[in-house]
Each structure stands twice: as structure tokens, then as C-alpha cells.
Coordinates of C-alpha atoms and ligand atoms in Angstrom, one line a residue:
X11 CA -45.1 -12.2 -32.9
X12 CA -44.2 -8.6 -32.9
X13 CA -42.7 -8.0 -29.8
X14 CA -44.2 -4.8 -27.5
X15 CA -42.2 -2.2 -25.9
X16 CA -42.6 1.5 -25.1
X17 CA -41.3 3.1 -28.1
X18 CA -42.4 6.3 -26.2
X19 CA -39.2 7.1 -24.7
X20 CA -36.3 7.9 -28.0
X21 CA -33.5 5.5 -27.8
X22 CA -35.2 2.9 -25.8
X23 CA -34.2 -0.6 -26.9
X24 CA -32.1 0.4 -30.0
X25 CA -30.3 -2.4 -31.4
X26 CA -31.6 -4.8 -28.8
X27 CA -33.4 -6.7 -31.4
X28 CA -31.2 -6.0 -34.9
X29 CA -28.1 -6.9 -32.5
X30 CA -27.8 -10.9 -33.5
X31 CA -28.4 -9.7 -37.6
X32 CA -26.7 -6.5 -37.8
X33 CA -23.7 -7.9 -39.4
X34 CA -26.0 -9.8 -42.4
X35 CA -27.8 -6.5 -42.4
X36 CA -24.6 -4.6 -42.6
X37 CA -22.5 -6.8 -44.5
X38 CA -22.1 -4.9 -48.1
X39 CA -21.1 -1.6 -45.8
X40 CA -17.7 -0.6 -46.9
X41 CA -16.0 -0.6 -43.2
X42 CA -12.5 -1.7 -44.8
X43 CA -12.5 1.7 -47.0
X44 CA -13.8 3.5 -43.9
X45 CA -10.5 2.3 -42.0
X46 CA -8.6 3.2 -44.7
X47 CA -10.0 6.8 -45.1
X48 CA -9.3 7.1 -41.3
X49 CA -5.8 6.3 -41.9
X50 CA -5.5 8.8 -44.6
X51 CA -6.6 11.1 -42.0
X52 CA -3.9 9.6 -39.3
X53 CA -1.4 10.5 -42.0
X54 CA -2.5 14.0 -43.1
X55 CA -2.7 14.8 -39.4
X56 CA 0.6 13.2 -38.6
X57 CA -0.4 10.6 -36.0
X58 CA 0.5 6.9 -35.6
X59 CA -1.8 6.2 -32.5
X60 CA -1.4 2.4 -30.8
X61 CA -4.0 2.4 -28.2
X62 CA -7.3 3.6 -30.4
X63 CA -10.9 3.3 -28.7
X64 CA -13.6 2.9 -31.2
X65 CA -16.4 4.6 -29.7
X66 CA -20.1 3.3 -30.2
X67 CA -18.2 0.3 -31.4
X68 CA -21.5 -2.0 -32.0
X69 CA -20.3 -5.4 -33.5
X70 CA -16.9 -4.1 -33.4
X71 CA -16.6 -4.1 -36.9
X72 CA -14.4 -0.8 -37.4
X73 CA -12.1 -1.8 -34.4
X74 CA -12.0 -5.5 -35.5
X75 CA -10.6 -4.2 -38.5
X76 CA -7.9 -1.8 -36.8
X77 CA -6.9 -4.4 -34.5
X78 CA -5.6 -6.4 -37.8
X79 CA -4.1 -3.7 -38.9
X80 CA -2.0 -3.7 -35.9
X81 CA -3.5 -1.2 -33.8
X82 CA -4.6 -2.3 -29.5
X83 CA -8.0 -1.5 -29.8
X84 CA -11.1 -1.2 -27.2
X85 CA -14.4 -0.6 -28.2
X86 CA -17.0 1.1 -26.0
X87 CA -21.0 0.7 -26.6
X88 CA -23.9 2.1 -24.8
X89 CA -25.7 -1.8 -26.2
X90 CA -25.1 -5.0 -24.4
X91 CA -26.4 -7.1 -27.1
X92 CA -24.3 -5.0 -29.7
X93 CA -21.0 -5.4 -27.7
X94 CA -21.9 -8.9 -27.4
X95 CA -20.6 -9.9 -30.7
X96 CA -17.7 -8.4 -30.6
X97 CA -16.2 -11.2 -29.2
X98 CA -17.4 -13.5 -32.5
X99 CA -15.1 -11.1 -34.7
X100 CA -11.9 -12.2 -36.0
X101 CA -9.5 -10.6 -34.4
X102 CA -12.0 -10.7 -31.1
X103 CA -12.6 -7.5 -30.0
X104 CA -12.6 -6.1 -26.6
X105 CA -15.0 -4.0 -25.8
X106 CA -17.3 -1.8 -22.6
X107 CA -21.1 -1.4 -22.3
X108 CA -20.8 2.3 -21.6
X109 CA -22.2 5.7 -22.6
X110 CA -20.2 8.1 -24.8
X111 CA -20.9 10.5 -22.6
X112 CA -19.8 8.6 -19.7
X113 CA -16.7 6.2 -20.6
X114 CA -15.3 3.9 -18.0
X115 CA -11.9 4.7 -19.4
X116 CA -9.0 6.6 -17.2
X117 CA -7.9 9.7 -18.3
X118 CA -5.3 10.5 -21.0
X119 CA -5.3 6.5 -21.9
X120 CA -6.0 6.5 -25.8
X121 CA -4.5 8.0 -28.8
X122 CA -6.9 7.9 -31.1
X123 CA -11.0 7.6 -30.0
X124 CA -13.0 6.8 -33.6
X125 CA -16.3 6.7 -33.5
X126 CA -18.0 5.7 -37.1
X127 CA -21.2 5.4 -39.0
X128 CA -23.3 8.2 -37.7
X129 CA -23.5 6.6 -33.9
X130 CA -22.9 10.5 -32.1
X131 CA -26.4 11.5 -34.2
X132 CA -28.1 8.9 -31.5
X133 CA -27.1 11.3 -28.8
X134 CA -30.3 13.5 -29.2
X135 CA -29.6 16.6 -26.7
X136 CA -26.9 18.9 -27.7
X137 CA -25.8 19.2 -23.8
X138 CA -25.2 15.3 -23.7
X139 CA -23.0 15.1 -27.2
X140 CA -20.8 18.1 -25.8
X141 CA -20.3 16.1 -22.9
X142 CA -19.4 13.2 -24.8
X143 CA -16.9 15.2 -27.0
X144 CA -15.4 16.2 -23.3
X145 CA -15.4 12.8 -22.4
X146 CA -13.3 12.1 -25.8
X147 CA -11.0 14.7 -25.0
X148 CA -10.6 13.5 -21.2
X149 CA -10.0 9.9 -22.3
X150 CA -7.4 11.2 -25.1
X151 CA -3.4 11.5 -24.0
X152 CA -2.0 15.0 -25.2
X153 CA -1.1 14.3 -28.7
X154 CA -4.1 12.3 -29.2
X155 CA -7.0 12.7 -32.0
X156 CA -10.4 12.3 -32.2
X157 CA -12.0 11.6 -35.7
X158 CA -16.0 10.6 -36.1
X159 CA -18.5 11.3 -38.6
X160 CA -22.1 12.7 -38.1
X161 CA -24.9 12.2 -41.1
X162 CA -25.9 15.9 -42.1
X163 CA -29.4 17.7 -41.4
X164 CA -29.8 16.6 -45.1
X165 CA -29.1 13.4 -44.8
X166 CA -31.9 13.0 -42.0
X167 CA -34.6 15.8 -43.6
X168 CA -34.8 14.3 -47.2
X169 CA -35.9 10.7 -46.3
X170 CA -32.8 8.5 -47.2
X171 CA -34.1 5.8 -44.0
X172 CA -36.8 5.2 -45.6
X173 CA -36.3 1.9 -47.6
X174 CA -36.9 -1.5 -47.9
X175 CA -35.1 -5.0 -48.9
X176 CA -39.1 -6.8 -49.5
X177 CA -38.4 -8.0 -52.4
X178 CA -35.3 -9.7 -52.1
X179 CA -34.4 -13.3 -50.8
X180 CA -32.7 -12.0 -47.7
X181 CA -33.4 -14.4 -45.1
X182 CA -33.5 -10.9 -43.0
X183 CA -36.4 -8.3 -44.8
X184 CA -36.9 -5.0 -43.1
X185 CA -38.6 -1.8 -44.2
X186 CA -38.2 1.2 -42.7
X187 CA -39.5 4.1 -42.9
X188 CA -38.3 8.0 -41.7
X189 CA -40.0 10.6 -40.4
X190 CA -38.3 13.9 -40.1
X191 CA -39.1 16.7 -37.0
X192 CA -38.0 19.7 -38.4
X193 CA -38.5 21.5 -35.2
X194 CA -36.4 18.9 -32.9
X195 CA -34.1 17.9 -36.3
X196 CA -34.6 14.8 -34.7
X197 CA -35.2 11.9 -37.4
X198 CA -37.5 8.9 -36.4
X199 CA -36.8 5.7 -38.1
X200 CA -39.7 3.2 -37.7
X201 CA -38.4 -0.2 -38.7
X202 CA -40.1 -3.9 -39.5
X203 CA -37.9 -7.1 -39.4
X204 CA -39.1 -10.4 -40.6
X205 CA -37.0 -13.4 -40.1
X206 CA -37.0 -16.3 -42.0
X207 CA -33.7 -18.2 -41.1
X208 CA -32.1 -20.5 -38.9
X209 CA -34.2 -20.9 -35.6
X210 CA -37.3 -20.1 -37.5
X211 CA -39.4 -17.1 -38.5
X212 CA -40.0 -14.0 -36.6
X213 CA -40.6 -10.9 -36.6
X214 CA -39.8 -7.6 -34.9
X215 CA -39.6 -3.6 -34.5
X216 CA -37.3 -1.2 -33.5
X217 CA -37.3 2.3 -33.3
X218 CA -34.5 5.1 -33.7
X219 CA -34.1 8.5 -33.4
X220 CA -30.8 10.3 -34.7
X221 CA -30.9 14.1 -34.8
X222 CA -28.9 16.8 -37.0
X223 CA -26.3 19.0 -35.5
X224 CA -25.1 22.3 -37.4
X225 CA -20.9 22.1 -38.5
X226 CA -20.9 24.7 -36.6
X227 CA -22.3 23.7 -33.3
X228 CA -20.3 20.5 -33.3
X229 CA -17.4 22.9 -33.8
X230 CA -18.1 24.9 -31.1
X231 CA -18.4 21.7 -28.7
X232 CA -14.9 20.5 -29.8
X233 CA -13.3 24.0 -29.3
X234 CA -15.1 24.5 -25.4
X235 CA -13.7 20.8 -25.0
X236 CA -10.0 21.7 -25.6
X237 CA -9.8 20.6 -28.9
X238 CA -7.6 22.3 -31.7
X239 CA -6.5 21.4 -35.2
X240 CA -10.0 21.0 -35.8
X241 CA -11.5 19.9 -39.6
X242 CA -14.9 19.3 -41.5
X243 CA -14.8 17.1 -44.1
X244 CA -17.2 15.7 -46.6
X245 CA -17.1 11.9 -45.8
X246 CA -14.6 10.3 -47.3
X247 CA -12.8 13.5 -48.9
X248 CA -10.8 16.0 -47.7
X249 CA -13.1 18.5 -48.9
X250 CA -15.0 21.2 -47.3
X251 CA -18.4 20.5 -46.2
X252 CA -20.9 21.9 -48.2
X253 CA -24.9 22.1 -48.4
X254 CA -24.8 18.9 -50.4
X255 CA -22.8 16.7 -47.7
X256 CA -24.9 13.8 -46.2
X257 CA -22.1 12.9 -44.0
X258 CA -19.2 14.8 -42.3
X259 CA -15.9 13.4 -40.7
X260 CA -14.7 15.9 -37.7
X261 CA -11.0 15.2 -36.9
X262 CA -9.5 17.4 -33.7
X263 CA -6.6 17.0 -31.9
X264 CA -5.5 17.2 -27.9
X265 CA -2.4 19.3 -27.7
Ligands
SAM314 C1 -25.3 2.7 -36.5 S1 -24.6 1.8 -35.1 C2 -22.9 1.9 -35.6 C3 -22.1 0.8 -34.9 C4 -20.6 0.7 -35.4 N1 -19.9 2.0 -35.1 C5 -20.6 0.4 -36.8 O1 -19.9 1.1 -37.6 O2 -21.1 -0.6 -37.2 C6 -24.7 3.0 -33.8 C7 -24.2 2.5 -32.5 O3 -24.1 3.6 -31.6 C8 -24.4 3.1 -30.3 N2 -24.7 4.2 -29.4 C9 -25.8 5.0 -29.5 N3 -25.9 5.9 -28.6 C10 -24.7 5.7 -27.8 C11 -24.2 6.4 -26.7 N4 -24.8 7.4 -26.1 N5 -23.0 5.9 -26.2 C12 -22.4 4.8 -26.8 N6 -22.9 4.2 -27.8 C13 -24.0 4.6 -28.4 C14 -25.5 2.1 -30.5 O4 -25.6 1.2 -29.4 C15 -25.0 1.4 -31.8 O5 -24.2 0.3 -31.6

């Protein structure tokens, strides 16, 4: 049965449903070269945090993997059922239900926040991801850094969401399929799940929005935040961004 909600207000119910199979659905994502790549950015930048926060941590994937690496990690997620596996991982991970923009974290506790795979794109007004970069930067001690990555007005414009896994054997099928707002750069993913596993079939739809922000813009929101030693890169470089980036990693430091 295709379960009804009101898809009418963005960001409503993301991840409630994809929660218990977003690991199977993620599971061929590279998060162990993601880690890596942060800590080539750690090392260019000079830092050799201890307490790190991965922000928008979901299943704790990315901090799971940091904790074994030997960092003392938290993770911090706006969804319940998300942060609900984070305790299956190995390492366990723990981890807050809380808004970016809105951490229930004491100041100048963290030196490193990360915040990976394109989770800051969910915040859909510009006033509400400045406030969560402040929030970063409040949550940072001096000599802290904050590194995340945003997918690119490209990424979102040119219809890269919109795929499917039908004809596969996955006991998990989705297809999705993106719609792009050029006037609100907000991109709408409408998305189908069909279960055939353990437990039995079923089936179910989510909705989500991310929206593009200008290199600029976010660099202007980690400047009015206090930020300095600010970079662009194209993900998984340290090159500059350029019109052809789908995804950018922003690293800025608290002096
Ligand atoms: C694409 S998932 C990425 C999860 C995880 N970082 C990973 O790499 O697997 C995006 C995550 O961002 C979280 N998220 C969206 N808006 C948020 C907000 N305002 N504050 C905190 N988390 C948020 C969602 O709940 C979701 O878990």
C-alpha cells in the first residue's frame, strides 16, 4: 500500500521511510574514499582534530568510519529514523536528532564539524543554511574547521536524480525521478520504493527537495559567520570549482 502523507510542505517526512534501507540503497557509495579525501584536507589545512561532529550524520556512515580511524565522534541529524541506525554501525555511533541550524551542542566543543553527501542542499532557504554555517562556527573551538560539500546548480538543473534500479534483482527497486525549479533552484525528487524482502513486500514514496546555492553565496555566509581560510573545491580534488563541478567541498577555518 502506498502510504499517504502531505508531500505539500518540502522536507516533510524525508528519510522517514528510506531510513531502515538506506544503507542497501547506499552501500556501493564510496564513504571510505570520502573519509580519506577529508583527511587529505585535514592535512593540507594542518589540523589533527579529536572531537569531530559529523553533521547531517544519517546512518552514521561517514562518522562510523572516523570513529575507527580513531577520531571521538558525534553525529547530529534533523531524522529520528536516520539516527536510529547509527547505533547498528560498527563502531556504534553516537548521535542527536537536531537541526543544523539549531545544534544541541555547547559552544566551542568540536574541532572538526563534517557534514557530507549533499545533506546542507536540504536546507532550502538561504537565511536558514547561513544560520547553520553560524551554528558550525559557534559549535567549533578556535582552531577548529569546518569542511562539507554541496551538489552544484548543475548537478540539480541537468536531471542526474532521475534514475531507476527496475531492472535489477535488488530486493529494494526505486525510481526516481527530478524535476528542476529554475526560479526557486530548488530540485524535487519524486521517488517510488518497492520492497520485496524480509518482512514481505511493500511499497512506498518519498519526496525531496535540495536547492542550489551560488560558490559565491555560500562564501559569503562563511565569511559573515567568522570563518577564514576559506576554499572551493571540486569534490574530491583540490581544484578550483568550475562550471563543470557537480559537487563542491567548502573547507573554512575558526581562528
Ligand atoms: C543524503 S543524506 C546524507 C546522510 C549522511 N551524511 C551520509 O553521508 O550518508 C542527507 C541527510 O541530511 C539530513 N538533514 C536534512 N536537513 C537537515 C537539517 N536541517 N539538519 C540536520 N540534518 C538534516 C537528513 O535527515 C539526511 O539524513
Amino acid at each position: 500500500m502506498m502510504q499517504q502523507a502531505d508531500y505539500t510542505r518540502p522536507g516533510l517526512g524525508e528519510f522517514d521511510d528510506v531510513a531502515d534501507y538506506y544503507d542497501q540503497l547506499m552501500r556501493t557509495v564510496p564513504y571510505t574514499r570520502w573519509v580519506d579525501y577529508v583527511e587529505r584536507l585535514l592535512e593540507a589545512w594542518s589540523k589533527s582534530p579529536i572531537e569531530v561532529i559529523d553533521l547531517a550524520c544519517g546512518t552514521g556512515t561517514v562518522g562510523s568510519e572516523m570513529a575507527r580511524r580513531g577520531y571521538a565522534v558525534c553525529g547530529a541529524d534533523l531524522s529520528e529514523p536516520m539516527v536510529r541506525h547509527c547505533a547498528d554501525r560498527e563502531p556504534p555511533l553516537p548521535a542527536l536528532v537536531c537541526d543544523a541550524a539549531e545544534m544541541a551542542l555547547t559552544d566551542g566543543s568540536a574541532d572538526l564539524v563534517v557534514c557530507l553527501y549533499d545533506s546542507l542542499n536540504y536546507i532550502l532557504e538561504p537565511e536558514r543554511l547561513a544560520q547553520s554555517v553560524a551554528e558550525a562556527y559557534r559549535i567549533l573551538r578556535a582552531g577548529g574547521l569546518f569542511i562539507f560539500d554541496l551538489n552544484t546548480e548543475r548537478a540539480l538543473s541537468i536531471g542526474l536524480f532521475t534514475q531507476d534500479n527496475m531492472h535489477t534483482d535488488e530486493p529494494l527497486q526505486y525510481t526516481w525521478e527530478a524535476h528542476w525549479d529554475a526560479a526557486k533552484r530548488i530540485c524535487r525528487v519524486d521517488m517510488l520504493y518497492y520492497y520485496n524482502g524480509e518482512g514481505g513486500p511493500r511499497s512506498f514514496r518519498e519526496v525531496h527537495y535540495q536547492r542550489a546555492y551560488d560558490n559565491d553565496e555560500v562564501l559569503a555566509m562563511l565569511h559573515a559567520a567568522g570563518f577564514s581560510r576559506i576554499k572551493a573545491y571540486s569534490a574530491y580534488t583540490f581544484q578550483a570549482v568550475t562550471p563543470r563541478s557537480a559537487r563542491v567541498y567548502y573547507v573554512a577555518a575558526k581562528e
